[in-house]
PDB file of N, CA and C in Angstrom:
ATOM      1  N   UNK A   1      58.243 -58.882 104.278  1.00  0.00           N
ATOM      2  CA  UNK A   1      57.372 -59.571 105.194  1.00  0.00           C
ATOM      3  C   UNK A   1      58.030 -60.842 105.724  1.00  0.00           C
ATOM      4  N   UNK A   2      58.608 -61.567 104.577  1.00  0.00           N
ATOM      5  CA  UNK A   2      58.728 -63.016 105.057  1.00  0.00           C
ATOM      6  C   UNK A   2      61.114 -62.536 105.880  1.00  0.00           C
ATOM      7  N   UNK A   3      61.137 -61.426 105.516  1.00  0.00           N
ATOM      8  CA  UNK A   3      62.759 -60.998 106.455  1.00  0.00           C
ATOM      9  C   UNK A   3      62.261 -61.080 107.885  1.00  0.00           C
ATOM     10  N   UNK A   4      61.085 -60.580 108.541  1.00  0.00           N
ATOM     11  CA  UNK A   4      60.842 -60.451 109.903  1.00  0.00           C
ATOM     12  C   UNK A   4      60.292 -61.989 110.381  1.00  0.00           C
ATOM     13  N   UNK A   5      60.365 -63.039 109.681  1.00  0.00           N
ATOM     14  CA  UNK A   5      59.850 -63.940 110.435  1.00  0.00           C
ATOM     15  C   UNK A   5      61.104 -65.225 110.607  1.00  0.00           C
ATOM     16  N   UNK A   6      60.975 -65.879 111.897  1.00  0.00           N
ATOM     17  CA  UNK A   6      62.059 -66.706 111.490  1.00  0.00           C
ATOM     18  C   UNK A   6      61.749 -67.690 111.190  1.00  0.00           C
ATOM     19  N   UNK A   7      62.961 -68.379 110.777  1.00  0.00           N
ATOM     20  CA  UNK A   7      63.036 -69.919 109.767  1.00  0.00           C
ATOM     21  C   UNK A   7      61.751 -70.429 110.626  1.00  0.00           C
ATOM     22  N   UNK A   8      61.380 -71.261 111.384  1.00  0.00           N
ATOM     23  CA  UNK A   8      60.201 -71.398 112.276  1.00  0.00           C
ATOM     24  C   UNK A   8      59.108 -70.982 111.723  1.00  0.00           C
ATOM     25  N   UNK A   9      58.635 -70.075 111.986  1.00  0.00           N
ATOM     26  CA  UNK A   9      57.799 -69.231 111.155  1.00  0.00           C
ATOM     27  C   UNK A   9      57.735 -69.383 109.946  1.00  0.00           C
ATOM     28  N   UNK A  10      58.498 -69.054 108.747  1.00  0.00           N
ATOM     29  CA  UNK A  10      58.427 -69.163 107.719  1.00  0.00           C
ATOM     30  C   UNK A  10      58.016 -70.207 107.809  1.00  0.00           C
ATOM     31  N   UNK A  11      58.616 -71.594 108.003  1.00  0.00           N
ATOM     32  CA  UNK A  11      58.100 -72.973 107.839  1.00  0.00           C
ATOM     33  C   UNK A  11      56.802 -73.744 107.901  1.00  0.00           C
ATOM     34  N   UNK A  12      56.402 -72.797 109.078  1.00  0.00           N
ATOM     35  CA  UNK A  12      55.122 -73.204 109.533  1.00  0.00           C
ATOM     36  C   UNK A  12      53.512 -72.757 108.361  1.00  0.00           C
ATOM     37  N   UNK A  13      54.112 -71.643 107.941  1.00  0.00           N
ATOM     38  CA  UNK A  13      53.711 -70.522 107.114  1.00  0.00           C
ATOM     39  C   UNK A  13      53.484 -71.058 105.944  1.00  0.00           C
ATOM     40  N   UNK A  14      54.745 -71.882 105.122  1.00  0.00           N
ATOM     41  CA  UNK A  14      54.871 -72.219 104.512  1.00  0.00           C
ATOM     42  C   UNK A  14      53.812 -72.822 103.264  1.00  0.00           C
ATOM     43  N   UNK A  15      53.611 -72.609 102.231  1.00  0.00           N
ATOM     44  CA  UNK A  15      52.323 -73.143 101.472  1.00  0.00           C
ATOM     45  C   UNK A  15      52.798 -73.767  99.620  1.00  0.00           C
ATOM     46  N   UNK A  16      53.393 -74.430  99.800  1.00  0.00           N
ATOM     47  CA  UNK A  16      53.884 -75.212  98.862  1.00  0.00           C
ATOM     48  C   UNK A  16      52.889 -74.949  96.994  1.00  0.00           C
ATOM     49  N   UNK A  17      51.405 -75.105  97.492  1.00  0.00           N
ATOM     50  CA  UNK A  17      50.710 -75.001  96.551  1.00  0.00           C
ATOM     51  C   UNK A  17      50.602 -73.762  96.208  1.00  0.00           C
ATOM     52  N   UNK A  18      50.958 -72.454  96.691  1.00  0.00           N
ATOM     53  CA  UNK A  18      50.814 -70.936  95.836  1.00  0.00           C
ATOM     54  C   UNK A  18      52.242 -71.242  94.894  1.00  0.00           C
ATOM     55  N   UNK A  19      52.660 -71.964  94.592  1.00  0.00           N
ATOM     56  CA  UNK A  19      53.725 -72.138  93.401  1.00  0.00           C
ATOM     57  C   UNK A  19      53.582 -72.796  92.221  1.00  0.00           C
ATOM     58  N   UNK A  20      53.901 -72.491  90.980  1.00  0.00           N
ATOM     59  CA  UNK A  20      53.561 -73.247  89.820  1.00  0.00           C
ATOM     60  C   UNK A  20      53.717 -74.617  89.587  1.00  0.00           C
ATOM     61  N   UNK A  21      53.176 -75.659  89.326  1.00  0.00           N
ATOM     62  CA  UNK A  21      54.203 -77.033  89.201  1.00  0.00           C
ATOM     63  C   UNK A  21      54.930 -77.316  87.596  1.00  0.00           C
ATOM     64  N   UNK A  22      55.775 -77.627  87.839  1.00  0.00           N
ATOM     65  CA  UNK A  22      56.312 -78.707  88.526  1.00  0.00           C
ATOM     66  C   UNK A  22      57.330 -77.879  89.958  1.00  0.00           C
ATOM     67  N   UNK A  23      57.588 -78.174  90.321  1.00  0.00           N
ATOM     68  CA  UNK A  23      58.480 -77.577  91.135  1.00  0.00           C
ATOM     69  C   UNK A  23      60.317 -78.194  91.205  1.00  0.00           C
ATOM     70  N   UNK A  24      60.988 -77.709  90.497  1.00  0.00           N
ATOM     71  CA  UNK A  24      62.406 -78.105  90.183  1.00  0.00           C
ATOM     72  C   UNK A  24      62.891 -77.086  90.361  1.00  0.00           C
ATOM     73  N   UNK A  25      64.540 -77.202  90.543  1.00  0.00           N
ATOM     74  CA  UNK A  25      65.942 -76.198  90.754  1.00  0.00           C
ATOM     75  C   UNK A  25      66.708 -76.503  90.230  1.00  0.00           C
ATOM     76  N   UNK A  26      67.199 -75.644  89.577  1.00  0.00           N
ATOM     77  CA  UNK A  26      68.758 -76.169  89.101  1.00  0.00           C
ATOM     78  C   UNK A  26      69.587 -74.523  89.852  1.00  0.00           C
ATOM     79  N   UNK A  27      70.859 -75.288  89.998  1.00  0.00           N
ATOM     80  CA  UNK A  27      71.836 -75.028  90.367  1.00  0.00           C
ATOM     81  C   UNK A  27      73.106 -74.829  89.678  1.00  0.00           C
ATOM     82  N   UNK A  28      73.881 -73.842  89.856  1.00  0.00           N
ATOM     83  CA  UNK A  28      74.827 -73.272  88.948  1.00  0.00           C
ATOM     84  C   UNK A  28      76.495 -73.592  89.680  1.00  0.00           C
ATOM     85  N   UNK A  29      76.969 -74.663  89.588  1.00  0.00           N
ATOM     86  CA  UNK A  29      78.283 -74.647  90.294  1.00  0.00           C
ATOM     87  C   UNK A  29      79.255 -74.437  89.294  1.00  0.00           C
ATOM     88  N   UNK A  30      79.952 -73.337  89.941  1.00  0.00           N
ATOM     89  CA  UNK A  30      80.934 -72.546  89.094  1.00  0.00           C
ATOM     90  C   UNK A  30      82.114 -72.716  90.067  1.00  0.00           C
ATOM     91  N   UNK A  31      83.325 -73.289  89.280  1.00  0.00           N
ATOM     92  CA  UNK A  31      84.506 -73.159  90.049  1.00  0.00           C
ATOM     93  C   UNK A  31      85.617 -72.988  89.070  1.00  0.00           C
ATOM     94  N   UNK A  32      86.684 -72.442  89.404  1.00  0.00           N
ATOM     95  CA  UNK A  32      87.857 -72.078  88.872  1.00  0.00           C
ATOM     96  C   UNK A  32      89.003 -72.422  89.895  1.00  0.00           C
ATOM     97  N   UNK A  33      89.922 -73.267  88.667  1.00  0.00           N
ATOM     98  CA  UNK A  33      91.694 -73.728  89.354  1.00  0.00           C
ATOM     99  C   UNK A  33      92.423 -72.679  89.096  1.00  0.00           C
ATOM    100  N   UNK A  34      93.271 -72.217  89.855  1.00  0.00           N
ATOM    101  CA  UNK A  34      94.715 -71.643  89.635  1.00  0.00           C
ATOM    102  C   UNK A  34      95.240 -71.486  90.619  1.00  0.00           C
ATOM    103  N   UNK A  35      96.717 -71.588  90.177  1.00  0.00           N
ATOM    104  CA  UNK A  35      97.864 -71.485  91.183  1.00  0.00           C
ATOM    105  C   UNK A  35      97.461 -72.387  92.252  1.00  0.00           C
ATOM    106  N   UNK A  36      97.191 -73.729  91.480  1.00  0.00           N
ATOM    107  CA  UNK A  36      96.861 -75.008  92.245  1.00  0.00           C
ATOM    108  C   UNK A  36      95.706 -74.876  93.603  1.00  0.00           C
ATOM    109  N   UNK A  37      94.816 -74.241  93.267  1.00  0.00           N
ATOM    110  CA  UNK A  37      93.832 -74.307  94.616  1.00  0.00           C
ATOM    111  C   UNK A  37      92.777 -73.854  93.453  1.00  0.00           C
ATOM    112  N   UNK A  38      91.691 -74.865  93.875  1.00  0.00           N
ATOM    113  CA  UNK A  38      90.689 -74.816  93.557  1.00  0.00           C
ATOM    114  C   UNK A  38      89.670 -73.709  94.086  1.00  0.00           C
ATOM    115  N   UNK A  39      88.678 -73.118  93.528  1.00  0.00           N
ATOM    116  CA  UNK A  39      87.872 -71.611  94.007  1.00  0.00           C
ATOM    117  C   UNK A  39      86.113 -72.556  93.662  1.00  0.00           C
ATOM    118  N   UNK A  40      85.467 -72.339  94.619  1.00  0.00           N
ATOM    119  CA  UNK A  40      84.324 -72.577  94.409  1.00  0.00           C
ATOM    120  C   UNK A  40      82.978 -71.388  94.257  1.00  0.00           C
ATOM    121  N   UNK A  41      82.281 -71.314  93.437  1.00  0.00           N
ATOM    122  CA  UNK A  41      81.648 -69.545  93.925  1.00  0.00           C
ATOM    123  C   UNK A  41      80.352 -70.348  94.478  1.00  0.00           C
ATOM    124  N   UNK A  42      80.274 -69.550  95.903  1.00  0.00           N
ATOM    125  CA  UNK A  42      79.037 -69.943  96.761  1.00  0.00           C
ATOM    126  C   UNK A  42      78.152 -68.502  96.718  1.00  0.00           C
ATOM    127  N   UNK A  43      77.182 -68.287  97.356  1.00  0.00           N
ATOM    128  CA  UNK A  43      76.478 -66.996  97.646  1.00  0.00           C
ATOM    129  C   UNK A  43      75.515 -67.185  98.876  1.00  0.00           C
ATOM    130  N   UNK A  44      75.134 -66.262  99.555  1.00  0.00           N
ATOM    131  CA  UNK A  44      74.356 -66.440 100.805  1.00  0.00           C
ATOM    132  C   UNK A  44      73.371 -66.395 100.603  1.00  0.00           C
ATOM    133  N   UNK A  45      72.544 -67.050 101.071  1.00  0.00           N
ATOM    134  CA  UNK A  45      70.635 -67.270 100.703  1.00  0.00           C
ATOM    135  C   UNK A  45      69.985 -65.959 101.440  1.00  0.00           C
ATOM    136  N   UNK A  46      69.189 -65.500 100.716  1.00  0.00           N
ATOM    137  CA  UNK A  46      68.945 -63.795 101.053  1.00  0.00           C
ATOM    138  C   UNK A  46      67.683 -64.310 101.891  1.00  0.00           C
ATOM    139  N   UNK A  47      66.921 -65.545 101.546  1.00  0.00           N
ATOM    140  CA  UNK A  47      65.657 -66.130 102.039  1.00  0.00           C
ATOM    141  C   UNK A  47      65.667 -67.214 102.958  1.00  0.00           C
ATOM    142  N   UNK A  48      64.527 -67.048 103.503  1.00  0.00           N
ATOM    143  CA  UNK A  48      64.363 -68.608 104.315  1.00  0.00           C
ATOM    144  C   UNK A  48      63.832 -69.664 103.004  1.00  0.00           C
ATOM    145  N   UNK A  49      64.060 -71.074 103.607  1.00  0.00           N
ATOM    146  CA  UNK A  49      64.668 -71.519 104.383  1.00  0.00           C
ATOM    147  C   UNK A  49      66.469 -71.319 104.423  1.00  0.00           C
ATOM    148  N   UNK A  50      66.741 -71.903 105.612  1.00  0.00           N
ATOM    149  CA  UNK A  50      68.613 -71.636 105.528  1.00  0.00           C
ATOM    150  C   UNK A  50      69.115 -69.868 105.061  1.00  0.00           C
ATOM    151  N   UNK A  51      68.839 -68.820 105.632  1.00  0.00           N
ATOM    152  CA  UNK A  51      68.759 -67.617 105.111  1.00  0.00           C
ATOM    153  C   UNK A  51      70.409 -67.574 105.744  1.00  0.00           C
ATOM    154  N   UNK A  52      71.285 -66.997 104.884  1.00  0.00           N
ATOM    155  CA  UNK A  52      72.426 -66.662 105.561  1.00  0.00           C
ATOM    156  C   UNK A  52      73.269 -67.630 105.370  1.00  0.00           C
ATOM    157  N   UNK A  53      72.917 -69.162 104.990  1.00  0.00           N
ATOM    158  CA  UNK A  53      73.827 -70.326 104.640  1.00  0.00           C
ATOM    159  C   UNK A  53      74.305 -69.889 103.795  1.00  0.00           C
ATOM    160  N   UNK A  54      75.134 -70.250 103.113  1.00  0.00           N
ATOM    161  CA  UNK A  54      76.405 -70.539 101.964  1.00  0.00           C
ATOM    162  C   UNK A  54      75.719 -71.544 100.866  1.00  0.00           C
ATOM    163  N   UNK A  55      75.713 -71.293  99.454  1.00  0.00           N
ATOM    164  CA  UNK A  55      75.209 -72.334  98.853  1.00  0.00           C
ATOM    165  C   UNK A  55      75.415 -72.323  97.462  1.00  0.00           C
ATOM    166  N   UNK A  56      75.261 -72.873  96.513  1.00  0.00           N
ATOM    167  CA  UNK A  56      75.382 -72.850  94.909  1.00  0.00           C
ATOM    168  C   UNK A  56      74.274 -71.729  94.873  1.00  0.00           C
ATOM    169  N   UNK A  57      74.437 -70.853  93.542  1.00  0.00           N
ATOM    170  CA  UNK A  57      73.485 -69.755  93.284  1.00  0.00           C
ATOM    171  C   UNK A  57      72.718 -70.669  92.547  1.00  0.00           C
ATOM    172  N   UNK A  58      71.161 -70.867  92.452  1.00  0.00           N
ATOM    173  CA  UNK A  58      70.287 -71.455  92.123  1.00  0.00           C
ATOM    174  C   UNK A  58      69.040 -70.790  92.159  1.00  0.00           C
ATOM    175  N   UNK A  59      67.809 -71.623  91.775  1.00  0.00           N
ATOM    176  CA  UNK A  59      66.262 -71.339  92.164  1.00  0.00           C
ATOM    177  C   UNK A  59      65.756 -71.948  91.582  1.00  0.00           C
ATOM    178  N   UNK A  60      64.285 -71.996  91.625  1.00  0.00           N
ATOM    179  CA  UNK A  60      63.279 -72.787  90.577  1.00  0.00           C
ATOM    180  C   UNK A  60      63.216 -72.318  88.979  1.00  0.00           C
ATOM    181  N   UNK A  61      62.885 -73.251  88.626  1.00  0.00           N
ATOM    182  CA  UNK A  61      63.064 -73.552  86.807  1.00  0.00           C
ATOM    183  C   UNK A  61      61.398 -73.050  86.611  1.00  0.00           C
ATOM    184  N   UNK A  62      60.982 -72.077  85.722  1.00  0.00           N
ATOM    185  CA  UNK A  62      59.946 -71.513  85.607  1.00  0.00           C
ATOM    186  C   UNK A  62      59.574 -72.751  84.614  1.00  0.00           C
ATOM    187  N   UNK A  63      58.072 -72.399  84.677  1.00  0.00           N
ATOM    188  CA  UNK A  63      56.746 -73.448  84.243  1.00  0.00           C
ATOM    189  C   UNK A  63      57.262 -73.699  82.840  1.00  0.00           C
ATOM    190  N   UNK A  64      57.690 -72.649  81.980  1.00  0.00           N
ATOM    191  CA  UNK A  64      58.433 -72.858  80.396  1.00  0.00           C
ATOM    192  C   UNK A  64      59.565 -72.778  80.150  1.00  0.00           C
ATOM    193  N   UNK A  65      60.163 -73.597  80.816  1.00  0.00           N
ATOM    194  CA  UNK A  65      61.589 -72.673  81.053  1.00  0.00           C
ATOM    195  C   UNK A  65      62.525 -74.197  80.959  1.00  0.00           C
ATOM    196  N   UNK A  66      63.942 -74.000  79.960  1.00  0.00           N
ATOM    197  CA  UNK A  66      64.593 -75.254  79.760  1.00  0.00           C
ATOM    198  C   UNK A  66      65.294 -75.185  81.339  1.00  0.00           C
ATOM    199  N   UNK A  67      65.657 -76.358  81.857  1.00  0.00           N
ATOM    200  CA  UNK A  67      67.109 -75.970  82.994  1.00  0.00           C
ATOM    201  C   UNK A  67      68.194 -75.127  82.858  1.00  0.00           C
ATOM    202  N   UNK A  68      68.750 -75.686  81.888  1.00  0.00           N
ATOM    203  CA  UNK A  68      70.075 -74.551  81.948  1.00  0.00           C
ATOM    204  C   UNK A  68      69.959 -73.388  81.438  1.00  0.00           C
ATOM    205  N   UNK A  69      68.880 -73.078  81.582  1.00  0.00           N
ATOM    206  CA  UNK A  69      68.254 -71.360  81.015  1.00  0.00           C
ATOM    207  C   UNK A  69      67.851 -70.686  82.040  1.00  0.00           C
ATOM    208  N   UNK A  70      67.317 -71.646  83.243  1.00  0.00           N
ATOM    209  CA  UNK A  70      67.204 -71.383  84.990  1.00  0.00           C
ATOM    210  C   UNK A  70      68.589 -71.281  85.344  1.00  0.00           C
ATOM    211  N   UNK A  71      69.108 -72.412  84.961  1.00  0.00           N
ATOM    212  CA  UNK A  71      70.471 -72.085  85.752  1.00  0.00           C
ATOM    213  C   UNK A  71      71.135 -70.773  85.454  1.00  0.00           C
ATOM    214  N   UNK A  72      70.971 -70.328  84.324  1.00  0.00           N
ATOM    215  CA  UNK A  72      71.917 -69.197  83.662  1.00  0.00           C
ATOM    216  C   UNK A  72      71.361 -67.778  84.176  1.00  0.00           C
ATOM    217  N   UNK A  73      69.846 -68.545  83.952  1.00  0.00           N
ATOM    218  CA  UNK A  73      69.177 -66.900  84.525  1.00  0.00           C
ATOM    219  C   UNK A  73      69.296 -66.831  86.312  1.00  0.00           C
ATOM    220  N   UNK A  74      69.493 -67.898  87.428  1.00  0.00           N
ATOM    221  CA  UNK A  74      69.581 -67.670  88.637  1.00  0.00           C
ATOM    222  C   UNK A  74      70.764 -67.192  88.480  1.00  0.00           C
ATOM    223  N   UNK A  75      71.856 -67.765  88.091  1.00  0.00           N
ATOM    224  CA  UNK A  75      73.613 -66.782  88.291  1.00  0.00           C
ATOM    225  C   UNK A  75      73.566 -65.950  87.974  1.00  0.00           C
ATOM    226  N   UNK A  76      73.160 -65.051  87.203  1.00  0.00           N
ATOM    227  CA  UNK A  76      72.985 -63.557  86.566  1.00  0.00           C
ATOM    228  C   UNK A  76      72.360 -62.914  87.257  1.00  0.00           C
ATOM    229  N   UNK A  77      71.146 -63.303  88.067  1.00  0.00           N
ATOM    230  CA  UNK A  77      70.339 -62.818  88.830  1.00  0.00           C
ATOM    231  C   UNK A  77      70.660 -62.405  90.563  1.00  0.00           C
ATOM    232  N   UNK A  78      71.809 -63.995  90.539  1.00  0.00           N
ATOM    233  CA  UNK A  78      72.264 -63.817  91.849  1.00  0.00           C
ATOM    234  C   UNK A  78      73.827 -63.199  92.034  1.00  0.00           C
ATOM    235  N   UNK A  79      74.672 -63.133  91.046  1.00  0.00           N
ATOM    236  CA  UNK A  79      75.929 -63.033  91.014  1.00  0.00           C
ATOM    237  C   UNK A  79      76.572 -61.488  90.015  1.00  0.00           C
ATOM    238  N   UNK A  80      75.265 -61.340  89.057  1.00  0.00           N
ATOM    239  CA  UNK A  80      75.747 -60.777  88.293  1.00  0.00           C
ATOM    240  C   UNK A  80      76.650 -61.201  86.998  1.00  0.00           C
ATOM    241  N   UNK A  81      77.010 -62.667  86.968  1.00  0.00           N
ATOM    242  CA  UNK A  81      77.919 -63.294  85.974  1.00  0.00           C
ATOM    243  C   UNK A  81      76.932 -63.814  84.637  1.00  0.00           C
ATOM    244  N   UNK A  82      77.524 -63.282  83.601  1.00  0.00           N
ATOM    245  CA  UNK A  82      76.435 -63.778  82.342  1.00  0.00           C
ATOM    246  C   UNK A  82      77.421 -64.739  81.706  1.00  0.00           C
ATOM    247  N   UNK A  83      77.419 -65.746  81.969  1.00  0.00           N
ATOM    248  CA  UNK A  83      78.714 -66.930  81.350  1.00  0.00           C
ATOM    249  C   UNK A  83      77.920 -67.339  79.742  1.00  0.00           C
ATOM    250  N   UNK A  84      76.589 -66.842  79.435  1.00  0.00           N
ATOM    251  CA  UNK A  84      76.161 -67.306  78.071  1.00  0.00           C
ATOM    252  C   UNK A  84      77.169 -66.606  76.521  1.00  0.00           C
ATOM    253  N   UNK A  85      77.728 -65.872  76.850  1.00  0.00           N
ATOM    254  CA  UNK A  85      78.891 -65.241  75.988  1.00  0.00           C
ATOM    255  C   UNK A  85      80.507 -65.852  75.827  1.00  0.00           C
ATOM    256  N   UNK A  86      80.480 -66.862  76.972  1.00  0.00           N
ATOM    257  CA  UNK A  86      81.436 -67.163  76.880  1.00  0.00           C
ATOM    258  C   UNK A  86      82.097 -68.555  76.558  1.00  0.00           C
ATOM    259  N   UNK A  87      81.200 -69.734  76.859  1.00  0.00           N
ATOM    260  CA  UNK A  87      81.350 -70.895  76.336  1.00  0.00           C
ATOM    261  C   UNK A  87      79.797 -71.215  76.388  1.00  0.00           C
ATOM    262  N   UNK A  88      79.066 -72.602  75.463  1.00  0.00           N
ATOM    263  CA  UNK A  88      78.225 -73.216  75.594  1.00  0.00           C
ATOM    264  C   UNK A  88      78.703 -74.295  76.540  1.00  0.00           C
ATOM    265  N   UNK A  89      77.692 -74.178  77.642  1.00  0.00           N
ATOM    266  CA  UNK A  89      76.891 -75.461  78.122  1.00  0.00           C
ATOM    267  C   UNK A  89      76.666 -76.710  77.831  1.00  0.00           C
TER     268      UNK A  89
END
């Protein structure tokens, strides 16, 4: 429903209060050096707002939910990468 409308639309549309509070994001910036150039991993926003931008894989932090347990669960969700096996946070 909300793919056929544009950013405009969505915005206008928009209803802040059908969401749980608090309302927070965390964000997952993942980058890797080698062979002297730095790699940043971005992903494209599948949603409005900014649909199609470039951005850190992220989302909102559920009502019980620590941050970096949002963060871990948006990258997995958005990337496919489960980094909880591989170092602590």
């Amino acid at each position: 429903m909300t793919d056929e409308l544009s950013e405009d639309e969505f915005l206008r549309a928009y209803d802040p209060n059908q969401f749980a509070r608090p309302c927070l994001a965390a964000d997952a910036i993942v980058f890797h050096f080698a062979d002297g150039q730095l790699n940043i991993l971005l992903i494209q926003r599948r949603n409005h707002p900014f649909r199609g931008h470039w951005v850190f894989p992220g989302g909102f932090i559920e009502v019980y939910e620590e941050p970096i347990e949002a963060a871990r669960r948006e990258l997995r969700e958005e990337t496919g990468l489960a980094l909880d096996d591989l170092f602590e946070l």
